PDB file of C-alpha atoms and ligand atoms in Angstrom:
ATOM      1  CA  UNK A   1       6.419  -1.248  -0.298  1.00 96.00           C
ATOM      2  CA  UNK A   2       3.554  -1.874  -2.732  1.00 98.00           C
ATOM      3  CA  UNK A   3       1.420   0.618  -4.397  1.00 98.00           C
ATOM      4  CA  UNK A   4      -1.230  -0.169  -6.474  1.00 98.00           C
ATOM      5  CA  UNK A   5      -2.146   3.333  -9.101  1.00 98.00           C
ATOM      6  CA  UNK A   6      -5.290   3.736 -10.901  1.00 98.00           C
ATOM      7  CA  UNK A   7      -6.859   6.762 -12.769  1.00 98.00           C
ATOM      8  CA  UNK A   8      -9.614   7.954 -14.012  1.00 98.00           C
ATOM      9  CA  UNK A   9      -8.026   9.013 -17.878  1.00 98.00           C
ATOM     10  CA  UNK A  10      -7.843   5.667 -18.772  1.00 98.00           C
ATOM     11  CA  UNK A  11      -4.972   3.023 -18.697  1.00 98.00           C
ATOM     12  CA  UNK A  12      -3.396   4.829 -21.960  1.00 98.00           C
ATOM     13  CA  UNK A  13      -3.354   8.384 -20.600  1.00 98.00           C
ATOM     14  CA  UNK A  14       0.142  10.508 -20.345  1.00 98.00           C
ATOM     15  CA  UNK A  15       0.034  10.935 -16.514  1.00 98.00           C
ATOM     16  CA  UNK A  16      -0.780   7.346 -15.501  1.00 98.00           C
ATOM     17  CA  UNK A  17       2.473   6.589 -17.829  1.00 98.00           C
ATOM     18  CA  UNK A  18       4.722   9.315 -16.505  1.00 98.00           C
ATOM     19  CA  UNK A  19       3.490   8.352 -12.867  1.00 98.00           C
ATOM     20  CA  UNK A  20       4.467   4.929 -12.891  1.00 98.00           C
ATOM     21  CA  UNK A  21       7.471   5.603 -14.626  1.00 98.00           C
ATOM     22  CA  UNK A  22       8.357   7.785 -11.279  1.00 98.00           C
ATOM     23  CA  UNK A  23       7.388   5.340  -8.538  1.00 98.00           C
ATOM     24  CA  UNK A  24       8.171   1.856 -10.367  1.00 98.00           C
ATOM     25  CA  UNK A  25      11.731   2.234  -9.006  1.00 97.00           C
ATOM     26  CA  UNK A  26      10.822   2.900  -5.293  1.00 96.00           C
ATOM     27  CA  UNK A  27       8.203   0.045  -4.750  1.00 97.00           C
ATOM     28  CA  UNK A  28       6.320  -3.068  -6.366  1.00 98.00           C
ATOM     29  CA  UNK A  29       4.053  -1.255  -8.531  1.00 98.00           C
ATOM     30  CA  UNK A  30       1.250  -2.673 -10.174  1.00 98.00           C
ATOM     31  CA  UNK A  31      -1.383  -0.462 -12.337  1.00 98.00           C
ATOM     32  CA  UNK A  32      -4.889  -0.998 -12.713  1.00 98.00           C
ATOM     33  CA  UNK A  33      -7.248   1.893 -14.169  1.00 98.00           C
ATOM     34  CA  UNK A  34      -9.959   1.816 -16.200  1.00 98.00           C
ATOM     35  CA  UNK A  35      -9.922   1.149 -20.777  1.00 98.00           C
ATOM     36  CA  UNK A  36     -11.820   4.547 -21.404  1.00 98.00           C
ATOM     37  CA  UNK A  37     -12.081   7.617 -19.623  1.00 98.00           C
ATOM     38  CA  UNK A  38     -14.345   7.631 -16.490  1.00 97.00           C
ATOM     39  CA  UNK A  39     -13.108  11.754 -15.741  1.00 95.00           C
ATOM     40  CA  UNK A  40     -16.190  12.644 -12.982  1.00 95.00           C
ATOM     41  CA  UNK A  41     -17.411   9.174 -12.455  1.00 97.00           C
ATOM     42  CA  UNK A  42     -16.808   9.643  -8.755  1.00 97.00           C
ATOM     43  CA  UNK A  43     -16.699   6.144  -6.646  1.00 98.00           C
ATOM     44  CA  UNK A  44     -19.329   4.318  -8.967  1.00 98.00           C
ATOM     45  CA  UNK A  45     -18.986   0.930  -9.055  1.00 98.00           C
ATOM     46  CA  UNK A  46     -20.740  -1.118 -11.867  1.00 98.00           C
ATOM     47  CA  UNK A  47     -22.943  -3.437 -10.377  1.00 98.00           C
ATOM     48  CA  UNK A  48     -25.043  -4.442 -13.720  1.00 98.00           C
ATOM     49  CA  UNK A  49     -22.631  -5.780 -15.998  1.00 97.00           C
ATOM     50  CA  UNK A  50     -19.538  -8.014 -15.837  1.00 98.00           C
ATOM     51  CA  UNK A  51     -16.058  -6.851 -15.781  1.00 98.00           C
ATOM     52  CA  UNK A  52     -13.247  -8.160 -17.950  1.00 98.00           C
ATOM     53  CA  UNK A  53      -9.467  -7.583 -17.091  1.00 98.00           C
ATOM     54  CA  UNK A  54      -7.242  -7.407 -19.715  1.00 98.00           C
ATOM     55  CA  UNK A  55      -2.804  -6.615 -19.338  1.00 98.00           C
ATOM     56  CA  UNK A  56      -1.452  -4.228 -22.385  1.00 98.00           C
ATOM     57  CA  UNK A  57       2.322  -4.636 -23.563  1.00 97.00           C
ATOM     58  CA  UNK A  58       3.443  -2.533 -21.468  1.00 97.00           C
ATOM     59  CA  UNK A  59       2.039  -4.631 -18.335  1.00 98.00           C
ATOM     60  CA  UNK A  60      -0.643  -2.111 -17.319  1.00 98.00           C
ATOM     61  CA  UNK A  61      -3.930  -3.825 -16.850  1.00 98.00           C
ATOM     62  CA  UNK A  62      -6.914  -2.201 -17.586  1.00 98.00           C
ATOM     63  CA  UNK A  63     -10.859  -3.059 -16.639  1.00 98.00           C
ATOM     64  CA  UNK A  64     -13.895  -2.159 -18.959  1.00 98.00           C
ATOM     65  CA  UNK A  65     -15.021  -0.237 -15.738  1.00 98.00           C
ATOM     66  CA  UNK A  66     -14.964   2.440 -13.529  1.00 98.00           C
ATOM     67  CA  UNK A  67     -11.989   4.126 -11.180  1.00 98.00           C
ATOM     68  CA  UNK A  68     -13.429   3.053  -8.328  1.00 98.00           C
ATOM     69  CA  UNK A  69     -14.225  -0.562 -10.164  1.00 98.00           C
ATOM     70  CA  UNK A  70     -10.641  -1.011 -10.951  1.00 98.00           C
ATOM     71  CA  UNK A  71      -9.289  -0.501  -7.509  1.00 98.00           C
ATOM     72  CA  UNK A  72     -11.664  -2.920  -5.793  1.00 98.00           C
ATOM     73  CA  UNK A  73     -11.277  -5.578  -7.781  1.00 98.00           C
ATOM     74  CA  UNK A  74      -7.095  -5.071  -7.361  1.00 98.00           C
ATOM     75  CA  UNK A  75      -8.249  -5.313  -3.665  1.00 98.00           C
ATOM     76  CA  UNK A  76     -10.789  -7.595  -3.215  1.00 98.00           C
ATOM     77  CA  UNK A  77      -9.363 -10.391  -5.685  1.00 97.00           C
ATOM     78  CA  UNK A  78      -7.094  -9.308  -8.456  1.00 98.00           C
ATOM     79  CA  UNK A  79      -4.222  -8.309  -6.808  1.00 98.00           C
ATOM     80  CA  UNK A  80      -3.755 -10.996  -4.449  1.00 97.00           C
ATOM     81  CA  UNK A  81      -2.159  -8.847  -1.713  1.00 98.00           C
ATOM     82  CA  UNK A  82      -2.759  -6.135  -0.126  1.00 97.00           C
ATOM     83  CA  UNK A  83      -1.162  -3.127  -1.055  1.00 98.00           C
ATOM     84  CA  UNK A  84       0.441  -0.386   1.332  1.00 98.00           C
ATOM     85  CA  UNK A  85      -0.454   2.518  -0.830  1.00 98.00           C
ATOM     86  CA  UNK A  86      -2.968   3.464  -3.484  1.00 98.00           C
ATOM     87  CA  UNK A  87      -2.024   6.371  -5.630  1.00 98.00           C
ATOM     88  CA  UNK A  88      -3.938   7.716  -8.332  1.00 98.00           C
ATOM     89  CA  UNK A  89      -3.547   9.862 -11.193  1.00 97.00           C
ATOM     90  CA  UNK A  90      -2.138  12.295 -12.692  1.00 98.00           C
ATOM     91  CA  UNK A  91      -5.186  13.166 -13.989  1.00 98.00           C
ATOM     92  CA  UNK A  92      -5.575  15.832 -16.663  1.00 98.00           C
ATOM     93  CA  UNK A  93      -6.843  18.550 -15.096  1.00 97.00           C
ATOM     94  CA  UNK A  94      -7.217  20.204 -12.142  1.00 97.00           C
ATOM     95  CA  UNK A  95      -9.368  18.448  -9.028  1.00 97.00           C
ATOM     96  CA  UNK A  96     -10.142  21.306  -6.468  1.00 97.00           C
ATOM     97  CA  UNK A  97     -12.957  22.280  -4.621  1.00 96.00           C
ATOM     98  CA  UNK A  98     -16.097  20.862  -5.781  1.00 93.00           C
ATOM     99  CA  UNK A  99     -14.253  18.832  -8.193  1.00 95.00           C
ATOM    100  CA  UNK A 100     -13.209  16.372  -5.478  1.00 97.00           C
ATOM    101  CA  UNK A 101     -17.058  15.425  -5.275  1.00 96.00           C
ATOM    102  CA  UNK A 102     -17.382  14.328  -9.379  1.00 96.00           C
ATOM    103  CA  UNK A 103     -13.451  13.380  -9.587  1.00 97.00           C
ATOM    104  CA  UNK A 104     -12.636   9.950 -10.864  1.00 98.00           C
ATOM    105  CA  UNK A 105      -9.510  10.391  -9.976  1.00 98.00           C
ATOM    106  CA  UNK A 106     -10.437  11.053  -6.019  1.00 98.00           C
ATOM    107  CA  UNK A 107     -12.872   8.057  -6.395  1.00 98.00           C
ATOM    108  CA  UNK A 108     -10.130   5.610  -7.107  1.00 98.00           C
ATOM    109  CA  UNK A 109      -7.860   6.971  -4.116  1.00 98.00           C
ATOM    110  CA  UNK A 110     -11.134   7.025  -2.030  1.00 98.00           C
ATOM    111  CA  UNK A 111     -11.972   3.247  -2.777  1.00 98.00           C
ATOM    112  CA  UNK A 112      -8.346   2.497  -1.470  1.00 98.00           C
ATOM    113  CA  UNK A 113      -9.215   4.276   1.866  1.00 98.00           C
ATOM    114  CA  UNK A 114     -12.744   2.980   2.502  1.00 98.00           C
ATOM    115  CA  UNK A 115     -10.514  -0.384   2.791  1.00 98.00           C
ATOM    116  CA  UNK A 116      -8.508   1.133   5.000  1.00 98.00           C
ATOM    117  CA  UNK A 117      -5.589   2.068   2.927  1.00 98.00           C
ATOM    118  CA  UNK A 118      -3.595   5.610   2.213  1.00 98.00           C
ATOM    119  CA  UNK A 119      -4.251   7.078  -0.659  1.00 98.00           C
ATOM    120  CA  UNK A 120      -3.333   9.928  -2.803  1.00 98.00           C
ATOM    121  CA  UNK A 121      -5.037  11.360  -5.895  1.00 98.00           C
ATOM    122  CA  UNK A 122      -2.530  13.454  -8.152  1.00 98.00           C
ATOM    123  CA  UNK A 123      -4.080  16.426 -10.564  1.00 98.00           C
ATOM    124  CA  UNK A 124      -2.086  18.499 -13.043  1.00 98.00           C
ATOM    125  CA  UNK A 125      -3.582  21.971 -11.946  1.00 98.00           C
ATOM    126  CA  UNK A 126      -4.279  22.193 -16.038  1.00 97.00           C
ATOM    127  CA  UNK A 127      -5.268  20.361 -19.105  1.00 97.00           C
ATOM    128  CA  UNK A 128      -3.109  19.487 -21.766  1.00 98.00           C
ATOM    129  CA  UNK A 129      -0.086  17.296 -20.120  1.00 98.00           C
ATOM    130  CA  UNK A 130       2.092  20.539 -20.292  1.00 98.00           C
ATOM    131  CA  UNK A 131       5.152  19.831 -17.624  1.00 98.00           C
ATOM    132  CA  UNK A 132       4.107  16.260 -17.252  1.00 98.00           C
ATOM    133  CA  UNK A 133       7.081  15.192 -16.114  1.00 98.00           C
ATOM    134  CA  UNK A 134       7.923  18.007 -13.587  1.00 98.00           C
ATOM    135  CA  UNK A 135       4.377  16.706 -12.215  1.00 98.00           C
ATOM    136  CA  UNK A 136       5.826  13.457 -11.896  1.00 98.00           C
ATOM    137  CA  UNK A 137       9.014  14.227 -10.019  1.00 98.00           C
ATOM    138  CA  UNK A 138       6.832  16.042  -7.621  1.00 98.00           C
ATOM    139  CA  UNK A 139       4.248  13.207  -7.551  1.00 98.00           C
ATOM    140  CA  UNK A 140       7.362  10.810  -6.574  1.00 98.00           C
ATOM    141  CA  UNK A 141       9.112  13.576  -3.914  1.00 98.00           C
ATOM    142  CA  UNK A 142       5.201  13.445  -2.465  1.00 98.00           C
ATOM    143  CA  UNK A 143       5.304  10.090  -1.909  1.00 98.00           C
ATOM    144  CA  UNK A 144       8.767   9.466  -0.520  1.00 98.00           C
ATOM    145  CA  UNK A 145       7.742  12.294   1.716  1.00 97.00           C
ATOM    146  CA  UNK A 146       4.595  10.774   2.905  1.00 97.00           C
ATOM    147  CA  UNK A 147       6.668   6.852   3.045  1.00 96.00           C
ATOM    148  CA  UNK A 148       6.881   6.726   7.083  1.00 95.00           C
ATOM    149  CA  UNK A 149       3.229   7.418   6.779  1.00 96.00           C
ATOM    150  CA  UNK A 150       2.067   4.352   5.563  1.00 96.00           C
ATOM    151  CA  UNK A 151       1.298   1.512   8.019  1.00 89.00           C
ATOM    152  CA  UNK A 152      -0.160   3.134  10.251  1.00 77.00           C
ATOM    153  CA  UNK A 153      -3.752   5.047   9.912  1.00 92.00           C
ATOM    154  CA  UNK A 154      -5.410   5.287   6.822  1.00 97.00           C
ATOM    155  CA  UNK A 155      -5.480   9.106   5.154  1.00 98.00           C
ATOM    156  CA  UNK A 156      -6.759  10.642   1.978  1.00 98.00           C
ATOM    157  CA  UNK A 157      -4.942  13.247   0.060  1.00 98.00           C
ATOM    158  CA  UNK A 158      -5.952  15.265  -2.520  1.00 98.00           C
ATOM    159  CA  UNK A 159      -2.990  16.995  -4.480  1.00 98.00           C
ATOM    160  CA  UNK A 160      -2.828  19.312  -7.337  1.00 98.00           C
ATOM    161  CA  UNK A 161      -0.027  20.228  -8.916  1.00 98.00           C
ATOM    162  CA  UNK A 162       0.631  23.567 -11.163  1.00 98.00           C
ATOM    163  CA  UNK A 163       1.476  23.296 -14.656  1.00 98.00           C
ATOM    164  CA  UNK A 164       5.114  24.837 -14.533  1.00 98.00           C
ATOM    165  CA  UNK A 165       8.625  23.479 -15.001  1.00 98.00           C
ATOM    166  CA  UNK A 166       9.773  22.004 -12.277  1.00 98.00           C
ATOM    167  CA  UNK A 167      11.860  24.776 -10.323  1.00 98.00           C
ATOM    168  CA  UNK A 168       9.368  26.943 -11.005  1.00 98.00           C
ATOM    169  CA  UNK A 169       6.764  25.099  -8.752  1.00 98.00           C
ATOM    170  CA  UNK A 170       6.571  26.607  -5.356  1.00 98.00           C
ATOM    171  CA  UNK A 171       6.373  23.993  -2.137  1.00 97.00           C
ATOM    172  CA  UNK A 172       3.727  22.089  -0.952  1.00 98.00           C
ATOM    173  CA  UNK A 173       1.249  24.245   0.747  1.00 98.00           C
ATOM    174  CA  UNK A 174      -2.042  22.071   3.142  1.00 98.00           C
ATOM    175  CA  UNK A 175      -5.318  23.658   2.231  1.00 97.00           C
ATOM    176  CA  UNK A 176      -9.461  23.460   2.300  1.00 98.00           C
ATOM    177  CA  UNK A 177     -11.080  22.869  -0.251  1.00 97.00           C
ATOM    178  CA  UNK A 178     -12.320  26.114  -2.096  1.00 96.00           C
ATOM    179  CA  UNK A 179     -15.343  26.267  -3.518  1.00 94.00           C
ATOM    180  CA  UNK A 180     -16.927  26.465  -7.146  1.00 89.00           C
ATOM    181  CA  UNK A 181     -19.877  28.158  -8.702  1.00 84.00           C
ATOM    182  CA  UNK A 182     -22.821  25.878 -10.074  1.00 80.00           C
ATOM    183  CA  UNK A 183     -21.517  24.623 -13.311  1.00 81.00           C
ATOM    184  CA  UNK A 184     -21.955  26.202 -16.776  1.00 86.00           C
ATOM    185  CA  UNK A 185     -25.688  25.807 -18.538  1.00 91.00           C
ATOM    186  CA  UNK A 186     -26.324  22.516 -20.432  1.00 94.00           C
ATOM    187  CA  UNK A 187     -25.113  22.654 -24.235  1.00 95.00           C
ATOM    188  CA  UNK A 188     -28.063  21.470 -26.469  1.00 96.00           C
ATOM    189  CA  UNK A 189     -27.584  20.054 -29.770  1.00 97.00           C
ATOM    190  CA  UNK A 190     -30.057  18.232 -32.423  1.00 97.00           C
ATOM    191  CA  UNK A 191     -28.957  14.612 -33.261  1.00 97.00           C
ATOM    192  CA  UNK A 192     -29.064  13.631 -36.906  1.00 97.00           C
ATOM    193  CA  UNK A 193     -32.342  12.165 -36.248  1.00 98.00           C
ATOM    194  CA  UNK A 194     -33.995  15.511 -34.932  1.00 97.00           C
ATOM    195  CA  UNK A 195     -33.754  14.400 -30.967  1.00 98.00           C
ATOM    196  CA  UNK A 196     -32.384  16.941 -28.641  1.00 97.00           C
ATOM    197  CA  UNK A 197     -28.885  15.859 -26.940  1.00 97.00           C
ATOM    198  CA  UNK A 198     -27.777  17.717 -23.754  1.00 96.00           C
ATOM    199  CA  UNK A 199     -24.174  17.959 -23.040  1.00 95.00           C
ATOM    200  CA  UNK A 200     -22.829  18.723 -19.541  1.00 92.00           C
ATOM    201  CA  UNK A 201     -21.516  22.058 -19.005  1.00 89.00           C
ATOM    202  CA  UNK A 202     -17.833  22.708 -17.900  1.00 86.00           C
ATOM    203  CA  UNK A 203     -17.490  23.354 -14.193  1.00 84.00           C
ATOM    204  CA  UNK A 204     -18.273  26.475 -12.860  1.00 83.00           C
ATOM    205  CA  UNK A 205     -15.554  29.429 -11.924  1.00 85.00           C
ATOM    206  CA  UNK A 206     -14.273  29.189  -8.479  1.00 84.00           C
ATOM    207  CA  UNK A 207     -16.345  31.199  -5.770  1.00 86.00           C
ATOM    208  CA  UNK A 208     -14.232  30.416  -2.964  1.00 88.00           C
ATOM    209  CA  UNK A 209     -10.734  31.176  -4.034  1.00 90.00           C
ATOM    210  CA  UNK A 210      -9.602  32.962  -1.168  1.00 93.00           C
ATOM    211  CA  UNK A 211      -6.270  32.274   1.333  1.00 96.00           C
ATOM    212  CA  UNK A 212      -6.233  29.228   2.154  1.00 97.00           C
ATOM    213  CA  UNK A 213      -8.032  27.549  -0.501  1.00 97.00           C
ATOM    214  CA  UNK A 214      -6.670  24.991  -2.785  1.00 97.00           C
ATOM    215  CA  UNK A 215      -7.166  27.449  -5.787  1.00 97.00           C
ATOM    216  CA  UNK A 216      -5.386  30.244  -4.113  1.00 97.00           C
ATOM    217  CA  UNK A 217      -2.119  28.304  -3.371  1.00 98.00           C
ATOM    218  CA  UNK A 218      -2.212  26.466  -6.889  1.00 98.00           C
ATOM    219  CA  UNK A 219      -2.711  29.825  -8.680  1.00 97.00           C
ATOM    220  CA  UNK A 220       0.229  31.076  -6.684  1.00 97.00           C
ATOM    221  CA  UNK A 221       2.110  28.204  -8.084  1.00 98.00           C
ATOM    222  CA  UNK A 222       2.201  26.091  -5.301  1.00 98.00           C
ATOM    223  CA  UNK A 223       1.465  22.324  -4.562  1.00 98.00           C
ATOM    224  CA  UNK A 224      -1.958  22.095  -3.160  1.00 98.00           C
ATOM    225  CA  UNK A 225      -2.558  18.983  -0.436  1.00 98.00           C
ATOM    226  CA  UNK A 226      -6.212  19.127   1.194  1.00 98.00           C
ATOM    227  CA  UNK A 227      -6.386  15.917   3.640  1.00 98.00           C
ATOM    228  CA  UNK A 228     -10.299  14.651   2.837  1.00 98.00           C
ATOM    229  CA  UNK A 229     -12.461  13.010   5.216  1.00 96.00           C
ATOM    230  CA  UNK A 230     -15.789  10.622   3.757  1.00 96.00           C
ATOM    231  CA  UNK A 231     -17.830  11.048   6.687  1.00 95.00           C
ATOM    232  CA  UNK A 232     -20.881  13.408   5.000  1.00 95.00           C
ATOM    233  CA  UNK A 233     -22.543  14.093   8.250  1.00 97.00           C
ATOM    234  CA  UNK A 234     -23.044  17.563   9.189  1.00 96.00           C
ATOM    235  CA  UNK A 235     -21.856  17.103  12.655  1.00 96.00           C
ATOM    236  CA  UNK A 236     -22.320  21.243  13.226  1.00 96.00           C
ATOM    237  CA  UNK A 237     -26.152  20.374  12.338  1.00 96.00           C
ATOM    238  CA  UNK A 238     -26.857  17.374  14.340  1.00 95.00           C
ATOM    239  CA  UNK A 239     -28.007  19.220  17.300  1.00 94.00           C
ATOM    240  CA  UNK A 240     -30.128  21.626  15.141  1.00 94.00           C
ATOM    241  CA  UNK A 241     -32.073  18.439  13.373  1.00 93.00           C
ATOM    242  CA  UNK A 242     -32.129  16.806  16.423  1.00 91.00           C
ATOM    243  CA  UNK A 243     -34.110  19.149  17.941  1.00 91.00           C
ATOM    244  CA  UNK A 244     -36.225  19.759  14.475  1.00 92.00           C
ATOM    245  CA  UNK A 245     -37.071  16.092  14.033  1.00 90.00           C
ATOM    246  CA  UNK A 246     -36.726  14.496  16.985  1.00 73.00           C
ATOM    247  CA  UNK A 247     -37.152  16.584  19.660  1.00 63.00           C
ATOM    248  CA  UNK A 248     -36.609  14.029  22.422  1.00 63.00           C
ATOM    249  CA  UNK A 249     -35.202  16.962  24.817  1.00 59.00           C
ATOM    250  CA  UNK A 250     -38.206  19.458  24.911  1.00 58.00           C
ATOM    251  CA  UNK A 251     -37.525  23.106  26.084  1.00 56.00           C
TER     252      UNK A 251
HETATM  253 MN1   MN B 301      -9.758  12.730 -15.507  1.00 80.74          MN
END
């Protein structure tokens, strides 16, 4: 088997580390993630400036670009193979909900499975690294789990893991995606030169955090898997617009 893990932290974050560390030993694993952190750069892809690859001591190589830059140049070029699994993360933080729309860390599993490869994104539930490494065993368990998977369709998975020792973390549980408020208001400052500079809020509280969600099982110390799909079409509104647009069937 080879997998091929990205992030969106950066090559020098604590859960790309600990996450290799736990699936080097089970495949050929080859990392390639991004120099700075791209958290909520989604699947950009950086089409308006070259890209440079460069290999740190530790044999990680890292891109001056984005999640979703890293993994298609491992694909399209780089790597030289094709590999059987892309796996991304951990990242710091959870990505649930809305998140999974802004996530870097979803991006880079995403760009493995718009080429037709599984994928799995990997979030610690909170910030901070605490329990990395029960993360990791859990992260590696996933995998192994998911191993006769791979080969044959192409799937997307989306997992969040609670920030607990390890025998404290309850099994996997397979959820929606909840859903969050709008985010926080825009933090203003004044630049030393007088200019206002905006600063994203922090994501909103969740809305939808009720059975079945991805926060619900995660707050109940569970594992939370949502399978994601890319296809944005509202297929429940098709008929509706249909007959609002195009009304090619009149009454
Ligand atoms: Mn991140």
């Amino acid at each position: 088997m080879k997998i091929l893990i990205s992030n969106d932290d950066g090559f020098q974050a604590p859960g790309i580390v600990a996450l290799y560390q736990a699936l080097k030993d089970m495949a050929e694993v080859e990392v390639v993630a991004p120099e700075h952190n791209n958290s909520a750069k989604s699947n950009a892809l950086t089409l308006h400036s070259p890209l440079y690859v460069n290999r740190a001591a530790n044999g990680f190589r890292y891109v001056n670009g984005t999640p979703a830059d890293c993994v298609h140049i491992a694909l399209t070029g780089l790597l030289g193979y094709r590999p059987d699994l892309v796996v991304s993360g951990i990242n710091n933080g959870a990505n649930m909900g809305d998140d999974t729309i802004y996530s870097g860390t979803v991006g880079a599993a995403m760009e493995g499975y718009l080429f037709g490869i599984p994928a799995i994104a990997f979030s610690q539930v909170d910030k901070g690294w605490q329990h990395l490494d029960a993360a990791a065993r859990k992260a590696r368990e996933f995998v192994l789990h998911m191993k006769p998977l791979i080969g044959k369709q192409p799937w997307l998975l989306n997992v969040n893991v609670p920030c607990r020792p390890y025998e404290q973390i309850l099994p996997t549980k397979v959820c929606r995606l909840g859903r969050r408020h709008a985010a926080e208001k825009v933090i203003t400052q004044t630049s030393p030169r007088g200019e206002t500079m905006y600063w994203i809020g922090s994501a909103g509280a969740a809305l939808d955090e009720g059975e079945g969600t991805d926060f619900h099982a995660a707050a109940q110390g569970h594992v939370a898997m949502t399978p994601l799909k890319v296809d944005l079409t509202d297929h429940d509104a098709l008929k509706y617009w249909g007959q609002t647009v195009a009304p090619t069937h009149p009454a």
